[in-house]
Amino acid sequence: MGRHGWNSGARRWRLTALLGVGVAVLALIVTLLNTLPGNGSTSGTTPDGDKVHGTPATQQAERAGPEVGWGFTHTQFSADEGSGAATKRVEGLLAKTPLPQVQAIMGWGADNPEPVKGRYDFEALDRRVDFVRASGGTPVITLCCSPDWMKGGKAGVDNTDWSQAALETAPESEHYKDFAALAATVARRYPDVRHFIVWNEFKGFWNDAEARWDYEGYTRMYNLVYRALKKVSNDIMVGGPYLVMDSVDPRAAEASKTFKGSWGAMDQRVLDAFSYWNKNKAGADFVVVDGSSYTNDDELLPNEFAATDKFTAVGRWVRRQTGNLPLWWAEYYVEPADGKDERKGWSEARRVAVQAAGMIAMAKGGASSGFYWNPEKENGPGCPGCLWTPTDSGDGGAKLPMYDLISRFSSEFPAGTKYRTVSVAADDVPNVRVLASDKAVLVVNILDRPISALIDGKRFEMQAYEVKWLTG
């Protein structure tokens, strides 16, 4: 903003005029101060955050239920930006098999939505929602994370702290209502978004004094958000608690004495947090969890395929606790990350095979929805585990093997699928993972060598780590 001054010269002003100018100048100074870095800048924001954005996909929203099926989560980089040809390629790819798509309101590709109380910046979130609409997907919004002024930081467009520590700080308790109000604003802005997940992995909700999760604080905030969203529309569906279902070495002090398997033991502190939320929640249309098949020490027990049995065990436990609420896995991981939080130690064939085994295990545990955390890159030739190649160039946006798995799984096993048992030859039982409906059978070779399998009365050859689809 440029400076504006006035020069009286030799002109004589009446007192009232001088007073009027003085007030105007004072207002201008206040405006300038409020738009300078470090002083609560509101540049680029708007007060009408709840104004409906774009053209909502209302027909799809009207058909929405609490089970949305299998899809993916947008992360820092996605196909809403880049070469026009590449982004259109991904849009077209997704339109062929529309998938539910998750986006956070702050972070992971979205800017600070409310840098100053009552002033909103939804430009990045608008772009992501537009992409979901254009690709025919079901939009899901994760209500995380919170603006800095809600968690002890400074207000202002230029003051957002994007460090991991700041992003993973929960709102202060006196701002829970402000966060709930922001959630309601988001819901009014995107009326075709009918599914909201409250927060992410209990970020910031840890009780240091008692060395446990602050489940009381999270549940208070969850209940405020739940009620605020239901006031916007009773058709909105809300879920939580998005806890990480950690497992540990059975010998660990925090290990559950009763909930364990060959994959390890559940962290009792997580079970306690879940139980408190489940007992004290204002309501929930679906339940959301997160987790990995490996332990907190990155151990795949007894191996990478058998470790996925944890997803089945956790799913069945959660469903029992909640009276069979629809179960969502907001995130799920089968390959431990390196020190840079990257997963590129496996071949893509092995990665896809273990991922398929994990999805089978989740389905067997009662899950009706799951979202692959898509590790897209902004650019570069390699993208391990990505759904499509980076969209920075015109030839980008080409589908990758993981996309084939996610999209096919979503198409063949939509929400509400009734699964059936199929025959597996005795010699093949330890070598394959199988999931079947009346229409399709998914078979995964868990060995790093070719096999000959007899599944559902059909004999066929499988390559190492092959993922094969049969007609049901």
XYZ file of C-alpha atoms in Angstrom:
472
model
C 0.000 0.000 0.000
C 1.407 3.427 -0.962
C 1.467 6.341 1.437
C -1.119 9.058 1.033
C -0.382 12.570 2.343
C -1.915 15.994 2.178
C -0.320 19.410 1.838
C -2.315 22.430 2.970
C -0.033 24.995 1.231
C -1.368 28.529 1.784
C -5.010 27.387 1.996
C -6.898 28.216 5.162
C -9.076 25.398 6.557
C -11.975 25.828 8.928
C -11.708 23.988 12.241
C -14.381 21.472 11.293
C -12.519 20.668 8.107
C -9.284 20.223 10.029
C -11.026 17.929 12.497
C -12.473 15.926 9.623
C -9.075 15.595 7.995
C -7.553 14.659 11.333
C -10.014 11.831 11.779
C -9.406 10.640 8.216
C -5.641 10.729 8.689
C -5.917 8.870 11.986
C -8.032 6.196 10.307
C -5.475 5.966 7.509
C -2.630 5.574 9.984
C -4.505 2.805 11.784
C -5.132 1.086 8.447
C -1.462 1.351 7.529
C -0.388 -0.046 10.865
C -2.813 -2.936 10.511
C -1.465 -3.855 7.101
C 2.237 -3.773 7.915
C 4.073 -7.041 8.671
C 3.883 -7.913 12.360
C 0.809 -5.778 12.951
C -2.108 -8.067 12.154
C -2.066 -7.626 8.381
C -5.416 -8.323 6.729
C -4.167 -7.852 3.169
C -5.902 -10.248 0.788
C -8.566 -11.294 3.286
C -12.325 -10.825 3.271
C -14.940 -10.531 6.018
C -17.521 -12.624 4.126
C -15.898 -16.027 4.528
C -19.247 -17.796 4.646
C -20.275 -16.567 1.200
C -20.975 -19.627 -0.958
C -18.029 -20.297 -3.236
C -18.367 -21.343 -6.852
C -20.991 -23.806 -8.020
C -21.671 -26.478 -5.397
C -22.257 -30.020 -6.636
C -25.615 -30.204 -4.865
C -26.976 -33.348 -6.522
C -24.039 -35.415 -5.366
C -24.261 -33.900 -1.888
C -27.927 -34.862 -1.608
C -27.019 -38.512 -2.203
C -24.253 -38.486 0.396
C -24.278 -40.939 3.292
C -21.884 -41.551 6.192
C -19.923 -44.122 4.166
C -18.065 -42.492 1.274
C -15.826 -45.351 0.130
C -12.116 -45.487 -0.669
C -10.156 -42.465 -1.854
C -7.170 -40.281 -1.063
C -5.973 -37.188 0.770
C -4.485 -34.132 -0.921
C -1.144 -33.149 0.599
C 1.254 -30.241 0.126
C 1.381 -30.669 -3.654
C -1.478 -31.880 -5.769
C -3.056 -31.590 -9.198
C -4.879 -28.336 -8.522
C -1.706 -26.498 -9.602
C 0.872 -26.913 -12.343
C 0.672 -27.217 -16.100
C -2.851 -26.803 -17.404
C -2.512 -29.900 -19.563
C -1.286 -31.984 -16.616
C -3.968 -30.849 -14.185
C -6.666 -31.520 -16.788
C -5.170 -34.967 -17.338
C -5.576 -35.804 -13.655
C -9.083 -34.329 -13.576
C -10.039 -36.578 -16.480
C -8.390 -39.568 -14.853
C -10.334 -39.077 -11.634
C -13.594 -38.334 -13.443
C -13.564 -41.863 -14.887
C -13.731 -43.328 -11.376
C -14.752 -40.526 -8.984
C -13.078 -40.882 -5.610
C -13.689 -39.258 -2.239
C -10.968 -36.665 -1.681
C -9.867 -35.179 1.634
C -8.436 -31.703 2.203
C -7.404 -29.953 5.435
C -8.448 -26.343 6.058
C -4.915 -25.233 6.968
C -1.668 -26.832 5.901
C -1.133 -29.589 3.356
C -1.745 -27.212 0.485
C -4.146 -24.801 2.221
C -3.261 -21.370 3.573
C -4.211 -19.866 6.930
C -8.022 -19.624 6.586
C -8.550 -16.909 9.206
C -5.318 -14.921 9.748
C -7.169 -12.323 11.799
C -10.370 -12.982 13.690
C -13.283 -12.394 11.343
C -11.038 -11.981 8.266
C -10.742 -14.956 5.914
C -8.449 -16.193 3.181
C -9.881 -19.219 1.398
C -8.140 -18.815 -1.954
C -6.083 -22.019 -1.681
C -8.906 -24.040 -0.125
C -11.268 -22.763 -2.832
C -8.864 -24.058 -5.457
C -8.711 -27.499 -3.881
C -12.491 -27.712 -3.538
C -12.859 -26.605 -7.163
C -10.533 -29.429 -8.194
C -12.563 -32.008 -6.278
C -15.737 -30.720 -7.912
C -14.191 -30.694 -11.404
C -12.971 -34.277 -11.009
C -16.351 -35.499 -9.786
C -15.107 -36.522 -6.342
C -16.855 -36.506 -2.995
C -15.266 -33.688 -0.963
C -14.274 -34.352 2.635
C -12.801 -31.616 4.817
C -10.499 -32.197 7.763
C -10.935 -29.414 10.302
C -7.258 -28.934 11.057
C -5.261 -26.956 11.714
C -5.976 -23.660 13.515
C -4.926 -20.034 12.874
C -2.038 -18.736 14.961
C -4.121 -16.307 17.032
C -6.163 -19.261 18.344
C -3.075 -21.001 19.725
C -1.018 -18.230 21.316
C 0.608 -16.843 18.162
C 0.237 -13.527 16.384
C -2.636 -12.551 14.131
C -1.957 -11.352 10.607
C -1.409 -12.630 7.099
C 2.356 -12.243 7.401
C 2.627 -13.820 10.852
C 1.615 -17.409 10.174
C 4.189 -19.810 11.602
C 4.373 -22.775 9.239
C 6.821 -24.798 11.319
C 5.697 -28.308 12.180
C 5.644 -27.484 15.880
C 3.330 -24.517 15.313
C 1.075 -26.331 12.878
C 0.666 -29.182 15.332
C -0.341 -26.911 18.209
C -3.969 -27.181 19.260
C -6.179 -24.131 19.843
C -6.123 -22.791 23.383
C -9.230 -23.763 25.332
C -10.554 -20.185 25.311
C -10.547 -20.369 21.506
C -12.402 -23.663 21.080
C -15.563 -21.695 20.303
C -13.653 -19.607 17.746
C -12.484 -22.797 16.051
C -16.031 -24.124 16.026
C -17.172 -20.858 14.458
C -14.499 -21.226 11.768
C -15.724 -24.765 11.080
C -19.269 -23.445 10.614
C -17.984 -20.735 8.272
C -16.262 -23.373 6.143
C -19.439 -25.457 6.055
C -21.533 -22.502 4.873
C -18.959 -21.612 2.227
C -19.026 -25.113 0.709
C -22.608 -26.406 1.113
C -21.838 -29.463 -1.017
C -19.274 -30.653 1.539
C -21.277 -32.961 3.782
C -18.452 -34.790 5.563
C -16.207 -33.189 8.166
C -13.457 -34.774 10.228
C -12.671 -32.945 13.468
C -8.953 -32.283 13.891
C -6.049 -34.558 13.013
C -4.246 -37.136 15.144
C -4.896 -35.292 18.436
C -2.170 -32.832 17.380
C -1.344 -30.620 20.370
C -3.629 -32.554 22.699
C -1.031 -34.173 24.920
C -1.094 -33.840 28.705
C 2.560 -33.536 29.715
C 1.805 -33.542 33.433
C 0.059 -36.902 33.278
C 1.927 -38.330 30.272
C -1.271 -39.140 28.434
C -3.553 -37.698 25.784
C -5.634 -34.665 26.711
C -8.811 -36.418 25.694
C -10.926 -34.095 27.831
C -9.717 -31.052 25.890
C -10.138 -32.685 22.497
C -13.640 -33.909 23.337
C -14.706 -30.436 24.526
C -13.548 -28.950 21.230
C -15.049 -31.798 19.217
C -18.446 -31.317 20.838
C -18.440 -27.570 20.128
C -17.529 -28.205 16.490
C -20.095 -30.987 16.161
C -22.913 -28.767 17.441
C -21.808 -25.787 15.329
C -21.840 -27.885 12.156
C -25.219 -29.412 12.940
C -26.623 -25.901 13.343
C -25.483 -25.097 9.825
C -27.268 -28.189 8.510
C -28.424 -31.369 10.150
C -27.464 -33.124 6.889
C -23.787 -32.473 7.610
C -22.003 -35.582 8.833
C -19.289 -35.294 11.450
C -16.707 -37.753 12.692
C -13.741 -38.118 15.004
C -11.578 -38.640 16.978
C -8.862 -39.295 14.326
C -6.582 -40.901 16.910
C -3.405 -42.646 15.814
C -3.966 -46.266 16.802
C -0.380 -46.824 17.906
C 0.970 -50.274 18.611
C 4.096 -51.000 20.612
C 6.346 -53.835 21.687
C 4.248 -56.024 24.038
C 6.924 -55.545 26.701
C 6.551 -51.758 26.736
C 5.130 -50.130 29.866
C 2.298 -48.528 27.851
C 1.335 -51.799 26.135
C -2.219 -53.039 26.569
C -2.382 -56.252 28.574
C -5.399 -57.524 26.660
C -5.378 -56.020 23.152
C -2.456 -57.510 21.292
C -1.489 -59.865 18.488
C 1.454 -61.090 16.457
C 1.718 -57.479 15.200
C 2.406 -56.107 18.696
C 0.250 -54.601 21.443
C -1.961 -51.549 21.378
C -0.869 -48.488 23.341
C -3.232 -48.417 26.317
C -3.111 -44.610 26.415
C -4.668 -44.512 22.950
C -7.410 -46.930 23.971
C -8.167 -44.798 27.031
C -8.413 -41.656 24.899
C -10.721 -43.345 22.419
C -12.959 -44.699 25.162
C -13.321 -41.270 26.790
C -14.264 -39.604 23.491
C -16.670 -42.387 22.630
C -18.438 -42.092 25.993
C -18.566 -38.281 26.117
C -19.020 -37.229 22.483
C -22.037 -35.095 21.574
C -22.610 -37.393 18.621
C -20.915 -38.862 15.566
C -22.094 -39.983 12.155
C -18.949 -42.025 11.580
C -15.794 -42.858 13.510
C -12.312 -41.970 12.258
C -8.984 -43.566 13.132
C -5.471 -43.460 11.743
C -2.554 -45.809 12.051
C 0.249 -47.911 10.670
C 0.736 -51.643 10.479
C 4.158 -51.281 12.117
C 4.925 -50.439 15.743
C 6.147 -47.123 17.126
C 9.661 -48.535 16.704
C 9.002 -49.173 12.980
C 8.906 -52.921 13.504
C 6.862 -54.924 10.995
C 5.768 -57.886 13.122
C 6.175 -60.644 12.122
C 6.630 -59.296 8.561
C 5.224 -56.556 6.354
C 2.207 -58.575 5.177
C 1.223 -60.249 8.444
C 1.579 -56.894 10.218
C -1.467 -55.630 8.306
C -3.614 -57.938 10.447
C -3.465 -55.097 12.967
C -5.905 -53.115 10.780
C -8.443 -55.913 11.043
C -8.052 -56.204 14.811
C -8.296 -52.447 15.392
C -11.289 -52.102 13.094
C -13.231 -54.813 14.885
C -12.396 -53.326 18.296
C -13.479 -49.818 17.237
C -16.721 -51.092 15.736
C -17.562 -52.923 18.962
C -16.886 -49.813 21.038
C -19.078 -47.536 18.920
C -21.976 -49.849 18.249
C -20.891 -50.336 14.635
C -20.648 -46.731 13.512
C -19.314 -46.510 9.929
C -15.531 -46.819 10.220
C -13.098 -44.584 8.333
C -9.312 -44.862 8.190
C -8.212 -41.261 7.605
C -4.626 -42.407 7.081
C -2.976 -45.808 6.978
C 0.660 -46.743 6.466
C 2.325 -50.054 5.692
C 5.860 -48.918 4.883
C 8.018 -47.270 7.580
C 9.423 -43.877 6.660
C 13.059 -42.829 6.717
C 14.528 -39.904 8.649
C 13.075 -37.473 6.106
C 9.612 -38.993 6.432
C 9.924 -40.468 2.955
C 9.055 -43.976 1.872
C 11.185 -45.121 -1.031
C 13.031 -48.187 0.178
C 10.720 -50.699 -1.493
C 10.103 -51.492 -5.149
C 6.790 -50.178 -6.436
C 5.509 -53.735 -6.925
C 6.206 -54.592 -3.277
C 4.732 -51.273 -2.121
C 1.494 -51.785 -4.040
C 1.202 -55.411 -2.888
C 1.570 -54.550 0.812
C -0.788 -51.599 0.355
C -3.373 -53.936 -1.176
C -2.947 -56.336 1.747
C -3.498 -53.435 4.131
C -6.710 -52.378 2.377
C -7.964 -55.958 2.463
C -7.243 -56.063 6.210
C -9.117 -52.795 6.795
C -12.149 -54.038 4.861
C -12.146 -57.279 6.858
C -12.098 -55.179 10.022
C -15.323 -53.470 9.017
C -13.993 -50.296 7.410
C -16.187 -48.794 4.702
C -13.943 -45.814 3.921
C -10.210 -45.258 3.773
C -7.986 -42.503 2.420
C -4.557 -42.996 0.952
C -2.099 -40.265 1.996
C -0.878 -39.237 -1.440
C 2.834 -38.261 -1.235
C 2.835 -36.097 -4.367
C 5.913 -34.098 -5.323
C 5.996 -30.651 -6.876
C 8.389 -31.786 -9.603
C 11.093 -34.306 -10.410
C 11.285 -37.634 -12.224
C 10.634 -40.030 -9.339
C 7.585 -40.184 -7.113
C 7.486 -43.404 -5.032
C 3.980 -44.311 -3.955
C 2.376 -41.363 -5.744
C -0.933 -41.655 -7.559
C 0.256 -39.700 -10.599
C 3.404 -38.050 -11.877
C 4.087 -34.429 -10.829
C 1.977 -31.875 -12.707
C 4.685 -29.225 -13.162
C 5.117 -30.013 -16.860
C 2.761 -30.637 -19.763
C 3.446 -34.369 -19.836
C 2.804 -34.718 -16.086
C -0.291 -36.083 -14.385
C 0.132 -39.604 -15.783
C -1.299 -42.339 -13.583
C 1.031 -44.564 -11.569
C 0.571 -48.128 -10.218
C -0.791 -46.966 -6.849
C -3.564 -45.075 -8.623
C -4.632 -48.259 -10.407
C -4.944 -50.035 -7.057
C -6.852 -47.255 -5.234
C -9.261 -46.537 -8.076
C -9.958 -50.208 -8.814
C -10.471 -51.017 -5.122
C -12.887 -48.086 -4.847
C -14.796 -49.196 -7.928
C -15.006 -52.898 -7.090
C -15.597 -52.559 -3.338
C -17.698 -49.410 -2.827
C -19.244 -48.499 0.523
C -21.875 -51.044 1.462
C -20.165 -53.976 -0.282
C -21.072 -57.389 1.091
C -17.976 -59.564 1.182
C -17.981 -63.319 0.699
C -15.623 -66.161 1.513
C -13.860 -67.877 -1.368
C -11.995 -71.159 -1.492
C -8.199 -71.022 -1.398
C -6.062 -74.088 -1.966
C -4.335 -75.193 1.240
C -0.887 -74.720 -0.252
C -1.779 -71.187 -1.316
C -3.230 -69.959 1.998
C 0.072 -68.656 3.442
C 1.108 -67.077 0.132
C -1.860 -64.882 -0.745
C -4.283 -62.317 0.618
C -7.823 -62.404 -0.798
C -10.911 -60.180 -0.692
C -14.068 -61.047 -2.610
C -17.559 -59.782 -3.334
C -20.181 -61.181 -5.687
C -18.643 -59.124 -8.498
C -14.892 -59.226 -7.995
C -12.039 -61.058 -6.307
C -8.771 -59.357 -5.356
C -5.744 -61.631 -4.927
C -2.307 -60.529 -3.721
C 0.825 -62.631 -4.022
C 2.791 -61.797 -0.871
C 5.946 -63.579 -2.038
C 8.872 -62.133 -3.935
C 8.648 -64.960 -6.463
C 6.101 -66.337 -8.956
C 3.422 -68.741 -7.728
C 0.620 -70.843 -9.195
C -2.567 -70.222 -7.224
C -5.959 -71.928 -7.044
C -8.498 -69.350 -5.851
C -12.292 -69.650 -6.009
C -11.919 -72.687 -8.237
C -9.670 -70.913 -10.740
C -6.035 -71.788 -11.390
C -3.689 -69.033 -12.565
C -0.091 -67.900 -12.441
C 1.044 -64.864 -10.447
C 4.265 -62.906 -10.689
C 6.221 -61.788 -7.626
C 4.118 -59.348 -5.546
C 1.418 -59.366 -8.200
C -1.974 -57.818 -7.468
C -4.603 -59.623 -9.557
C -8.304 -58.998 -10.116
C -10.719 -61.814 -11.004
C -14.345 -61.661 -12.042
C -16.537 -62.689 -9.114
